[in-house]
Amino acid sequence: MASGHKSRHDSRPGQERKARRHPGREAPRAPAPPGGLDAVFGVHAVRALLDRGEVPREVWVQEGSAGTRLAELVEVARQGGARLHSRPRDELDRLAQGASHQGIVAFATPLAFEGETSLWLRLEGWPHEAPPLLLVLDGVTDVHNFGACLRSADAAGVHGVIVPKDRAAPLNAMVRKVACGAAESMPVYQVTNLARAMAKLKALGVWITGTAGEAEASLFEADFTGPSALVMGAEGKGMRRLTREACDTLVKLPMAGSVSSLNVSVATGICLFEAVRQRQGASAGD
């Protein structure tokens, strides 16, 4: 156009596209959980909640055939005193925000970390035949990674997860959603000073293996057959200096391709199942 005046088509593209969307029509908001409660999504997570002996305050069940499919689980919740509500699928979809709710959502008291005193008492009076296997997370602040690490820890038979009071993800509803029941079953101990807690682990006979990309030894050279703690650091930064210095040994995953590192939850799963492999081999040889 020769004129110096801007036409309507010269406006910023974002403004024009926004105007073309259905004006006055906002996307429905996700329903809010009942006050002070966490939403627990899916059959496995809700069953883990009930198996733990915690009865949710409310349970929302998808309308239609889901009620029949989930009848046994719903009946356990009802007998425990949970209030039951039938809800349309789109409402559960919005509440789950992309998670697979499988037609059931329970609303329960938020999870809480266990204190370090509980950890020391448990280790001092160790009740299991197998030696302790612990997972230490230093600086894992992403709730998705935290939830995935808890899920891997549960699958590998880890006896407890240790996190610092600072630089750690909260134990919230999103973590429960990603963990698929592991957040309810896995003890998570919160310690005030991680390096000091690691020193106490050593005093109790726990061998501490840290993971670091610059380590010389491979993961497959580590020994997890005795009382063990595996330390995983944050993505990018890895373990903090004091945490690294508190480890008995450092190992790395042998990386053969062009990728230099793995997501922390993926690396955690690989390391934990190497520990499982070693322990199963050790017990078979006894």
PDB file of C-alpha atoms in Angstrom:
ATOM      1  CA  MET A   1       0.000   0.000   0.000  1.00  0.00           C
ATOM      2  CA  ALA A   2       1.251   3.453  -0.830  1.00  0.00           C
ATOM      3  CA  SER A   3      -0.473   5.012   2.138  1.00  0.00           C
ATOM      4  CA  GLY A   4       1.386   5.293   5.428  1.00  0.00           C
ATOM      5  CA  HIS A   5      -1.702   4.144   7.288  1.00  0.00           C
ATOM      6  CA  LYS A   6      -1.621   0.515   8.456  1.00  0.00           C
ATOM      7  CA  SER A   7      -4.494  -1.651   7.349  1.00  0.00           C
ATOM      8  CA  ARG A   8      -6.183  -4.143   9.613  1.00  0.00           C
ATOM      9  CA  HIS A   9      -4.064  -6.855   7.938  1.00  0.00           C
ATOM     10  CA  ASP A  10      -0.876  -5.125   9.121  1.00  0.00           C
ATOM     11  CA  SER A  11      -1.683  -5.812  12.767  1.00  0.00           C
ATOM     12  CA  ARG A  12       0.413  -8.321  14.649  1.00  0.00           C
ATOM     13  CA  PRO A  13      -0.326 -11.887  13.541  1.00  0.00           C
ATOM     14  CA  GLY A  14      -1.039 -13.028  17.070  1.00  0.00           C
ATOM     15  CA  GLN A  15      -3.709 -10.374  17.488  1.00  0.00           C
ATOM     16  CA  GLU A  16      -5.460 -11.332  14.257  1.00  0.00           C
ATOM     17  CA  ARG A  17      -5.448 -15.070  15.048  1.00  0.00           C
ATOM     18  CA  LYS A  18      -6.793 -14.415  18.500  1.00  0.00           C
ATOM     19  CA  ALA A  19      -9.674 -12.436  17.071  1.00  0.00           C
ATOM     20  CA  ARG A  20     -10.625 -15.325  14.776  1.00  0.00           C
ATOM     21  CA  ARG A  21     -11.109 -17.718  17.652  1.00  0.00           C
ATOM     22  CA  HIS A  22     -14.578 -18.118  18.998  1.00  0.00           C
ATOM     23  CA  PRO A  23     -15.021 -14.833  20.865  1.00  0.00           C
ATOM     24  CA  GLY A  24     -16.574 -15.085  24.285  1.00  0.00           C
ATOM     25  CA  ARG A  25     -16.005 -18.855  24.380  1.00  0.00           C
ATOM     26  CA  GLU A  26     -13.389 -19.851  26.957  1.00  0.00           C
ATOM     27  CA  ALA A  27     -12.116 -23.387  27.398  1.00  0.00           C
ATOM     28  CA  PRO A  28     -13.820 -25.046  30.360  1.00  0.00           C
ATOM     29  CA  ARG A  29     -11.703 -24.870  33.477  1.00  0.00           C
ATOM     30  CA  ALA A  30     -10.524 -27.990  35.204  1.00  0.00           C
ATOM     31  CA  PRO A  31     -12.651 -28.733  38.268  1.00  0.00           C
ATOM     32  CA  ALA A  32     -10.832 -28.014  41.503  1.00  0.00           C
ATOM     33  CA  PRO A  33     -10.247 -30.847  43.991  1.00  0.00           C
ATOM     34  CA  PRO A  34     -12.176 -30.563  47.254  1.00  0.00           C
ATOM     35  CA  GLY A  35     -10.394 -28.239  49.653  1.00  0.00           C
ATOM     36  CA  GLY A  36      -6.980 -29.354  50.860  1.00  0.00           C
ATOM     37  CA  LEU A  37      -7.035 -32.718  49.084  1.00  0.00           C
ATOM     38  CA  ASP A  38      -4.867 -34.271  46.352  1.00  0.00           C
ATOM     39  CA  ALA A  39      -6.371 -35.909  43.290  1.00  0.00           C
ATOM     40  CA  VAL A  40      -5.192 -39.506  42.774  1.00  0.00           C
ATOM     41  CA  PHE A  41      -5.776 -40.757  39.220  1.00  0.00           C
ATOM     42  CA  GLY A  42      -6.166 -44.245  37.820  1.00  0.00           C
ATOM     43  CA  VAL A  43      -6.857 -47.773  38.987  1.00  0.00           C
ATOM     44  CA  HIS A  44      -3.327 -48.596  40.190  1.00  0.00           C
ATOM     45  CA  ALA A  45      -2.889 -45.382  42.167  1.00  0.00           C
ATOM     46  CA  VAL A  46      -6.325 -45.604  43.798  1.00  0.00           C
ATOM     47  CA  ARG A  47      -5.821 -49.291  44.643  1.00  0.00           C
ATOM     48  CA  ALA A  48      -2.406 -48.489  46.175  1.00  0.00           C
ATOM     49  CA  LEU A  49      -4.099 -45.823  48.268  1.00  0.00           C
ATOM     50  CA  LEU A  50      -6.679 -48.283  49.568  1.00  0.00           C
ATOM     51  CA  ASP A  51      -4.120 -51.060  50.104  1.00  0.00           C
ATOM     52  CA  ARG A  52      -2.161 -48.640  52.238  1.00  0.00           C
ATOM     53  CA  GLY A  53      -5.239 -48.298  54.462  1.00  0.00           C
ATOM     54  CA  GLU A  54      -5.949 -44.692  53.491  1.00  0.00           C
ATOM     55  CA  VAL A  55      -9.581 -44.188  52.549  1.00  0.00           C
ATOM     56  CA  PRO A  56     -10.126 -41.188  50.241  1.00  0.00           C
ATOM     57  CA  ARG A  57     -12.678 -38.577  51.254  1.00  0.00           C
ATOM     58  CA  GLU A  58     -14.333 -38.642  47.834  1.00  0.00           C
ATOM     59  CA  VAL A  59     -14.216 -40.842  44.747  1.00  0.00           C
ATOM     60  CA  TRP A  60     -15.360 -39.679  41.318  1.00  0.00           C
ATOM     61  CA  VAL A  61     -16.308 -42.465  38.902  1.00  0.00           C
ATOM     62  CA  GLN A  62     -16.927 -41.988  35.209  1.00  0.00           C
ATOM     63  CA  GLU A  63     -20.535 -42.284  34.128  1.00  0.00           C
ATOM     64  CA  GLY A  64     -21.546 -45.325  32.107  1.00  0.00           C
ATOM     65  CA  SER A  65     -19.764 -48.668  31.824  1.00  0.00           C
ATOM     66  CA  ALA A  66     -16.768 -47.545  33.904  1.00  0.00           C
ATOM     67  CA  GLY A  67     -18.881 -47.875  37.041  1.00  0.00           C
ATOM     68  CA  THR A  68     -19.466 -51.563  36.334  1.00  0.00           C
ATOM     69  CA  ARG A  69     -15.826 -52.212  35.429  1.00  0.00           C
ATOM     70  CA  LEU A  70     -14.606 -50.526  38.611  1.00  0.00           C
ATOM     71  CA  ALA A  71     -17.353 -51.866  40.871  1.00  0.00           C
ATOM     72  CA  GLU A  72     -15.048 -53.866  43.155  1.00  0.00           C
ATOM     73  CA  LEU A  73     -12.626 -50.986  43.711  1.00  0.00           C
ATOM     74  CA  VAL A  74     -15.466 -48.520  44.242  1.00  0.00           C
ATOM     75  CA  GLU A  75     -17.116 -50.847  46.753  1.00  0.00           C
ATOM     76  CA  VAL A  76     -13.938 -51.006  48.854  1.00  0.00           C
ATOM     77  CA  ALA A  77     -13.831 -47.208  48.913  1.00  0.00           C
ATOM     78  CA  ARG A  78     -17.530 -47.001  49.784  1.00  0.00           C
ATOM     79  CA  GLN A  79     -17.193 -49.445  52.670  1.00  0.00           C
ATOM     80  CA  GLY A  80     -14.338 -47.340  53.991  1.00  0.00           C
ATOM     81  CA  GLY A  81     -16.584 -44.303  54.101  1.00  0.00           C
ATOM     82  CA  ALA A  82     -15.653 -42.459  50.902  1.00  0.00           C
ATOM     83  CA  ARG A  83     -18.341 -40.294  49.300  1.00  0.00           C
ATOM     84  CA  LEU A  84     -19.032 -41.523  45.761  1.00  0.00           C
ATOM     85  CA  HIS A  85     -19.952 -39.270  42.843  1.00  0.00           C
ATOM     86  CA  SER A  86     -20.700 -40.079  39.213  1.00  0.00           C
ATOM     87  CA  ARG A  87     -19.077 -37.629  36.778  1.00  0.00           C
ATOM     88  CA  PRO A  88     -19.008 -37.288  32.972  1.00  0.00           C
ATOM     89  CA  ARG A  89     -15.792 -38.303  31.236  1.00  0.00           C
ATOM     90  CA  ASP A  90     -14.966 -34.800  30.022  1.00  0.00           C
ATOM     91  CA  GLU A  91     -14.954 -33.542  33.609  1.00  0.00           C
ATOM     92  CA  LEU A  92     -12.507 -36.265  34.653  1.00  0.00           C
ATOM     93  CA  ASP A  93     -10.405 -35.516  31.548  1.00  0.00           C
ATOM     94  CA  ARG A  94     -10.142 -31.848  32.507  1.00  0.00           C
ATOM     95  CA  LEU A  95      -9.286 -32.710  36.088  1.00  0.00           C
ATOM     96  CA  ALA A  96      -6.574 -35.180  35.019  1.00  0.00           C
ATOM     97  CA  GLN A  97      -5.107 -32.705  32.484  1.00  0.00           C
ATOM     98  CA  GLY A  98      -3.890 -35.376  30.107  1.00  0.00           C
ATOM     99  CA  ALA A  99      -3.225 -38.153  32.601  1.00  0.00           C
ATOM    100  CA  SER A 100      -4.879 -41.526  32.136  1.00  0.00           C
ATOM    101  CA  HIS A 101      -7.514 -41.537  34.862  1.00  0.00           C
ATOM    102  CA  GLN A 102      -9.073 -44.855  33.695  1.00  0.00           C
ATOM    103  CA  GLY A 103     -12.482 -43.672  34.831  1.00  0.00           C
ATOM    104  CA  ILE A 104     -11.689 -43.128  38.517  1.00  0.00           C
ATOM    105  CA  VAL A 105     -10.272 -40.294  40.608  1.00  0.00           C
ATOM    106  CA  ALA A 106      -9.914 -40.343  44.387  1.00  0.00           C
ATOM    107  CA  PHE A 107      -9.381 -37.313  46.600  1.00  0.00           C
ATOM    108  CA  ALA A 108      -7.085 -38.013  49.515  1.00  0.00           C
ATOM    109  CA  THR A 109      -5.058 -36.250  52.173  1.00  0.00           C
ATOM    110  CA  PRO A 110      -1.782 -34.928  50.699  1.00  0.00           C
ATOM    111  CA  LEU A 111       1.252 -37.134  51.188  1.00  0.00           C
ATOM    112  CA  ALA A 112       3.943 -36.086  53.641  1.00  0.00           C
ATOM    113  CA  PHE A 113       7.666 -36.825  53.730  1.00  0.00           C
ATOM    114  CA  GLU A 114       8.954 -39.057  56.485  1.00  0.00           C
ATOM    115  CA  GLY A 115      11.541 -37.575  58.829  1.00  0.00           C
ATOM    116  CA  GLU A 116      15.154 -38.702  58.953  1.00  0.00           C
ATOM    117  CA  THR A 117      14.706 -40.053  62.479  1.00  0.00           C
ATOM    118  CA  SER A 118      12.420 -42.718  60.989  1.00  0.00           C
ATOM    119  CA  LEU A 119      15.151 -43.611  58.500  1.00  0.00           C
ATOM    120  CA  TRP A 120      17.809 -44.095  61.194  1.00  0.00           C
ATOM    121  CA  LEU A 121      15.514 -46.176  63.386  1.00  0.00           C
ATOM    122  CA  ARG A 122      14.609 -48.390  60.435  1.00  0.00           C
ATOM    123  CA  LEU A 123      18.225 -48.954  59.418  1.00  0.00           C
ATOM    124  CA  GLU A 124      19.411 -49.595  62.967  1.00  0.00           C
ATOM    125  CA  GLY A 125      16.764 -52.287  63.441  1.00  0.00           C
ATOM    126  CA  TRP A 126      16.767 -53.535  59.839  1.00  0.00           C
ATOM    127  CA  PRO A 127      13.788 -55.913  59.526  1.00  0.00           C
ATOM    128  CA  HIS A 128      14.473 -57.499  56.124  1.00  0.00           C
ATOM    129  CA  GLU A 129      16.642 -60.422  55.094  1.00  0.00           C
ATOM    130  CA  ALA A 130      17.898 -58.580  52.007  1.00  0.00           C
ATOM    131  CA  PRO A 131      20.370 -55.732  52.667  1.00  0.00           C
ATOM    132  CA  PRO A 132      18.957 -52.219  52.290  1.00  0.00           C
ATOM    133  CA  LEU A 133      18.844 -50.615  48.864  1.00  0.00           C
ATOM    134  CA  LEU A 134      18.236 -46.862  48.979  1.00  0.00           C
ATOM    135  CA  LEU A 135      17.873 -44.188  46.314  1.00  0.00           C
ATOM    136  CA  VAL A 136      19.178 -40.677  47.005  1.00  0.00           C
ATOM    137  CA  LEU A 137      17.981 -37.824  44.769  1.00  0.00           C
ATOM    138  CA  ASP A 138      20.084 -34.663  44.918  1.00  0.00           C
ATOM    139  CA  GLY A 139      18.543 -31.668  43.156  1.00  0.00           C
ATOM    140  CA  VAL A 140      15.725 -33.444  41.299  1.00  0.00           C
ATOM    141  CA  THR A 141      13.133 -30.666  41.325  1.00  0.00           C
ATOM    142  CA  ASP A 142      10.924 -31.628  38.364  1.00  0.00           C
ATOM    143  CA  VAL A 143       7.764 -33.366  39.592  1.00  0.00           C
ATOM    144  CA  HIS A 144       7.537 -35.571  36.497  1.00  0.00           C
ATOM    145  CA  ASN A 145      11.087 -36.841  36.980  1.00  0.00           C
ATOM    146  CA  PHE A 146      10.501 -37.297  40.700  1.00  0.00           C
ATOM    147  CA  GLY A 147       7.346 -39.315  40.106  1.00  0.00           C
ATOM    148  CA  ALA A 148       9.077 -41.448  37.466  1.00  0.00           C
ATOM    149  CA  CYS A 149      12.008 -42.094  39.828  1.00  0.00           C
ATOM    150  CA  LEU A 150       9.594 -43.232  42.548  1.00  0.00           C
ATOM    151  CA  ARG A 151       7.919 -45.561  40.074  1.00  0.00           C
ATOM    152  CA  SER A 152      11.273 -47.110  39.079  1.00  0.00           C
ATOM    153  CA  ALA A 153      12.317 -47.359  42.731  1.00  0.00           C
ATOM    154  CA  ASP A 154       9.140 -49.224  43.595  1.00  0.00           C
ATOM    155  CA  ALA A 155       9.543 -51.600  40.651  1.00  0.00           C
ATOM    156  CA  ALA A 156      13.159 -52.342  41.633  1.00  0.00           C
ATOM    157  CA  GLY A 157      12.308 -53.095  45.259  1.00  0.00           C
ATOM    158  CA  VAL A 158      14.066 -50.059  46.714  1.00  0.00           C
ATOM    159  CA  HIS A 159      13.491 -49.784  50.453  1.00  0.00           C
ATOM    160  CA  GLY A 160      13.350 -45.990  50.618  1.00  0.00           C
ATOM    161  CA  VAL A 161      14.110 -42.751  48.781  1.00  0.00           C
ATOM    162  CA  ILE A 162      16.078 -39.942  50.414  1.00  0.00           C
ATOM    163  CA  VAL A 163      15.729 -36.295  49.343  1.00  0.00           C
ATOM    164  CA  PRO A 164      17.141 -33.065  50.768  1.00  0.00           C
ATOM    165  CA  LYS A 165      14.900 -30.441  52.323  1.00  0.00           C
ATOM    166  CA  ASP A 166      16.084 -27.907  49.728  1.00  0.00           C
ATOM    167  CA  ARG A 167      16.338 -28.387  45.955  1.00  0.00           C
ATOM    168  CA  ALA A 168      13.794 -31.192  45.847  1.00  0.00           C
ATOM    169  CA  ALA A 169      10.442 -31.658  44.152  1.00  0.00           C
ATOM    170  CA  PRO A 170       7.350 -31.552  46.364  1.00  0.00           C
ATOM    171  CA  LEU A 171       5.396 -34.718  47.084  1.00  0.00           C
ATOM    172  CA  ASN A 172       2.271 -33.402  45.408  1.00  0.00           C
ATOM    173  CA  ALA A 173      -0.668 -34.572  43.293  1.00  0.00           C
ATOM    174  CA  MET A 174       1.337 -34.468  40.043  1.00  0.00           C
ATOM    175  CA  VAL A 175       4.019 -36.715  41.537  1.00  0.00           C
ATOM    176  CA  ARG A 176       1.311 -39.162  42.622  1.00  0.00           C
ATOM    177  CA  LYS A 177      -0.138 -39.112  39.129  1.00  0.00           C
ATOM    178  CA  VAL A 178       3.196 -39.875  37.423  1.00  0.00           C
ATOM    179  CA  ALA A 179       4.241 -42.455  40.028  1.00  0.00           C
ATOM    180  CA  CYS A 180       1.083 -44.548  39.405  1.00  0.00           C
ATOM    181  CA  GLY A 181       0.792 -45.740  42.999  1.00  0.00           C
ATOM    182  CA  ALA A 182       4.485 -45.778  43.916  1.00  0.00           C
ATOM    183  CA  ALA A 183       4.213 -42.496  45.822  1.00  0.00           C
ATOM    184  CA  GLU A 184       1.779 -44.186  48.197  1.00  0.00           C
ATOM    185  CA  SER A 185       3.918 -47.292  48.748  1.00  0.00           C
ATOM    186  CA  MET A 186       7.473 -45.930  48.689  1.00  0.00           C
ATOM    187  CA  PRO A 187       8.837 -44.311  51.891  1.00  0.00           C
ATOM    188  CA  VAL A 188      10.375 -40.921  51.031  1.00  0.00           C
ATOM    189  CA  TYR A 189      12.659 -39.528  53.722  1.00  0.00           C
ATOM    190  CA  GLN A 190      13.437 -35.822  53.809  1.00  0.00           C
ATOM    191  CA  VAL A 191      16.758 -34.880  55.427  1.00  0.00           C
ATOM    192  CA  THR A 192      17.918 -31.428  56.489  1.00  0.00           C
ATOM    193  CA  ASN A 193      21.546 -31.820  55.399  1.00  0.00           C
ATOM    194  CA  LEU A 194      22.168 -34.400  52.672  1.00  0.00           C
ATOM    195  CA  ALA A 195      25.952 -34.637  53.069  1.00  0.00           C
ATOM    196  CA  ARG A 196      25.605 -35.174  56.816  1.00  0.00           C
ATOM    197  CA  ALA A 197      22.900 -37.796  56.251  1.00  0.00           C
ATOM    198  CA  MET A 198      25.179 -39.618  53.809  1.00  0.00           C
ATOM    199  CA  ALA A 199      27.939 -39.658  56.436  1.00  0.00           C
ATOM    200  CA  LYS A 200      25.522 -41.335  58.843  1.00  0.00           C
ATOM    201  CA  LEU A 201      24.565 -43.881  56.178  1.00  0.00           C
ATOM    202  CA  LYS A 202      28.246 -44.782  55.917  1.00  0.00           C
ATOM    203  CA  ALA A 203      28.486 -45.140  59.686  1.00  0.00           C
ATOM    204  CA  LEU A 204      25.584 -47.601  59.510  1.00  0.00           C
ATOM    205  CA  GLY A 205      27.435 -49.694  56.941  1.00  0.00           C
ATOM    206  CA  VAL A 206      25.768 -48.468  53.745  1.00  0.00           C
ATOM    207  CA  TRP A 207      28.032 -48.227  50.680  1.00  0.00           C
ATOM    208  CA  ILE A 208      27.254 -45.083  48.656  1.00  0.00           C
ATOM    209  CA  THR A 209      27.584 -45.058  44.866  1.00  0.00           C
ATOM    210  CA  GLY A 210      27.171 -41.753  43.060  1.00  0.00           C
ATOM    211  CA  THR A 211      26.609 -41.237  39.348  1.00  0.00           C
ATOM    212  CA  ALA A 212      28.666 -38.696  37.389  1.00  0.00           C
ATOM    213  CA  GLY A 213      29.443 -38.358  33.694  1.00  0.00           C
ATOM    214  CA  GLU A 214      33.132 -37.755  34.368  1.00  0.00           C
ATOM    215  CA  ALA A 215      33.568 -40.884  36.518  1.00  0.00           C
ATOM    216  CA  GLU A 216      36.158 -43.391  35.325  1.00  0.00           C
ATOM    217  CA  ALA A 217      34.380 -46.553  36.480  1.00  0.00           C
ATOM    218  CA  SER A 218      31.360 -47.994  34.656  1.00  0.00           C
ATOM    219  CA  LEU A 219      28.048 -48.674  36.400  1.00  0.00           C
ATOM    220  CA  PHE A 220      28.656 -52.367  35.704  1.00  0.00           C
ATOM    221  CA  GLU A 221      31.799 -52.296  37.840  1.00  0.00           C
ATOM    222  CA  ALA A 222      29.875 -51.134  40.923  1.00  0.00           C
ATOM    223  CA  ASP A 223      28.921 -53.532  43.709  1.00  0.00           C
ATOM    224  CA  PHE A 224      25.311 -53.289  44.897  1.00  0.00           C
ATOM    225  CA  THR A 225      25.107 -56.692  46.597  1.00  0.00           C
ATOM    226  CA  GLY A 226      25.520 -55.313  50.123  1.00  0.00           C
ATOM    227  CA  PRO A 227      23.797 -52.433  51.937  1.00  0.00           C
ATOM    228  CA  SER A 228      23.751 -49.794  49.182  1.00  0.00           C
ATOM    229  CA  ALA A 229      22.626 -46.286  48.356  1.00  0.00           C
ATOM    230  CA  LEU A 230      22.539 -45.005  44.782  1.00  0.00           C
ATOM    231  CA  VAL A 231      22.860 -41.235  44.378  1.00  0.00           C
ATOM    232  CA  MET A 232      21.399 -39.475  41.322  1.00  0.00           C
ATOM    233  CA  GLY A 233      21.976 -35.791  40.673  1.00  0.00           C
ATOM    234  CA  ALA A 234      19.937 -33.171  38.866  1.00  0.00           C
ATOM    235  CA  GLU A 235      19.842 -33.067  35.084  1.00  0.00           C
ATOM    236  CA  GLY A 236      22.543 -30.826  33.701  1.00  0.00           C
ATOM    237  CA  LYS A 237      24.221 -29.926  36.995  1.00  0.00           C
ATOM    238  CA  GLY A 238      24.454 -33.391  38.478  1.00  0.00           C
ATOM    239  CA  MET A 239      25.275 -33.836  42.151  1.00  0.00           C
ATOM    240  CA  ARG A 240      26.354 -30.942  44.318  1.00  0.00           C
ATOM    241  CA  ARG A 241      30.020 -30.847  45.349  1.00  0.00           C
ATOM    242  CA  LEU A 242      29.460 -31.910  48.951  1.00  0.00           C
ATOM    243  CA  THR A 243      27.191 -34.731  47.827  1.00  0.00           C
ATOM    244  CA  ARG A 244      29.809 -35.934  45.365  1.00  0.00           C
ATOM    245  CA  GLU A 245      32.523 -35.850  48.026  1.00  0.00           C
ATOM    246  CA  ALA A 246      30.325 -37.856  50.405  1.00  0.00           C
ATOM    247  CA  CYS A 247      30.092 -40.798  47.960  1.00  0.00           C
ATOM    248  CA  ASP A 248      32.288 -43.857  48.406  1.00  0.00           C
ATOM    249  CA  THR A 249      32.634 -44.310  44.655  1.00  0.00           C
ATOM    250  CA  LEU A 250      31.497 -42.677  41.416  1.00  0.00           C
ATOM    251  CA  VAL A 251      30.273 -44.512  38.313  1.00  0.00           C
ATOM    252  CA  LYS A 252      28.911 -43.585  34.906  1.00  0.00           C
ATOM    253  CA  LEU A 253      26.658 -45.143  32.313  1.00  0.00           C
ATOM    254  CA  PRO A 254      28.664 -46.214  29.241  1.00  0.00           C
ATOM    255  CA  MET A 255      27.228 -44.108  26.419  1.00  0.00           C
ATOM    256  CA  ALA A 256      27.910 -45.525  22.944  1.00  0.00           C
ATOM    257  CA  GLY A 257      25.956 -43.095  20.761  1.00  0.00           C
ATOM    258  CA  SER A 258      26.011 -39.373  20.081  1.00  0.00           C
ATOM    259  CA  VAL A 259      23.785 -38.586  23.082  1.00  0.00           C
ATOM    260  CA  SER A 260      25.926 -37.540  26.054  1.00  0.00           C
ATOM    261  CA  SER A 261      23.404 -38.070  28.849  1.00  0.00           C
ATOM    262  CA  LEU A 262      20.004 -39.526  29.702  1.00  0.00           C
ATOM    263  CA  ASN A 263      16.974 -38.162  31.488  1.00  0.00           C
ATOM    264  CA  VAL A 264      17.492 -38.635  35.227  1.00  0.00           C
ATOM    265  CA  SER A 265      14.484 -40.907  35.625  1.00  0.00           C
ATOM    266  CA  VAL A 266      15.644 -43.126  32.745  1.00  0.00           C
ATOM    267  CA  ALA A 267      19.175 -43.297  34.158  1.00  0.00           C
ATOM    268  CA  THR A 268      17.754 -44.079  37.597  1.00  0.00           C
ATOM    269  CA  GLY A 269      15.816 -47.039  36.235  1.00  0.00           C
ATOM    270  CA  ILE A 270      18.878 -48.444  34.458  1.00  0.00           C
ATOM    271  CA  CYS A 271      21.077 -48.120  37.551  1.00  0.00           C
ATOM    272  CA  LEU A 272      18.501 -49.612  39.914  1.00  0.00           C
ATOM    273  CA  PHE A 273      17.901 -52.643  37.741  1.00  0.00           C
ATOM    274  CA  GLU A 274      21.640 -53.255  37.527  1.00  0.00           C
ATOM    275  CA  ALA A 275      21.469 -53.449  41.327  1.00  0.00           C
ATOM    276  CA  VAL A 276      18.527 -55.862  41.018  1.00  0.00           C
ATOM    277  CA  ARG A 277      20.492 -58.034  38.576  1.00  0.00           C
ATOM    278  CA  GLN A 278      23.474 -58.216  40.927  1.00  0.00           C
ATOM    279  CA  ARG A 279      21.385 -58.992  43.979  1.00  0.00           C
ATOM    280  CA  GLN A 280      19.448 -61.737  42.253  1.00  0.00           C
ATOM    281  CA  GLY A 281      22.714 -63.288  41.091  1.00  0.00           C
ATOM    282  CA  ALA A 282      24.177 -63.066  44.593  1.00  0.00           C
ATOM    283  CA  SER A 283      21.137 -64.701  46.205  1.00  0.00           C
ATOM    284  CA  ALA A 284      21.098 -67.468  43.563  1.00  0.00           C
ATOM    285  CA  GLY A 285      24.725 -68.255  44.381  1.00  0.00           C
ATOM    286  CA  ASP A 286      24.093 -68.597  48.126  1.00  0.00           C
TER     287      ASP A 286
END
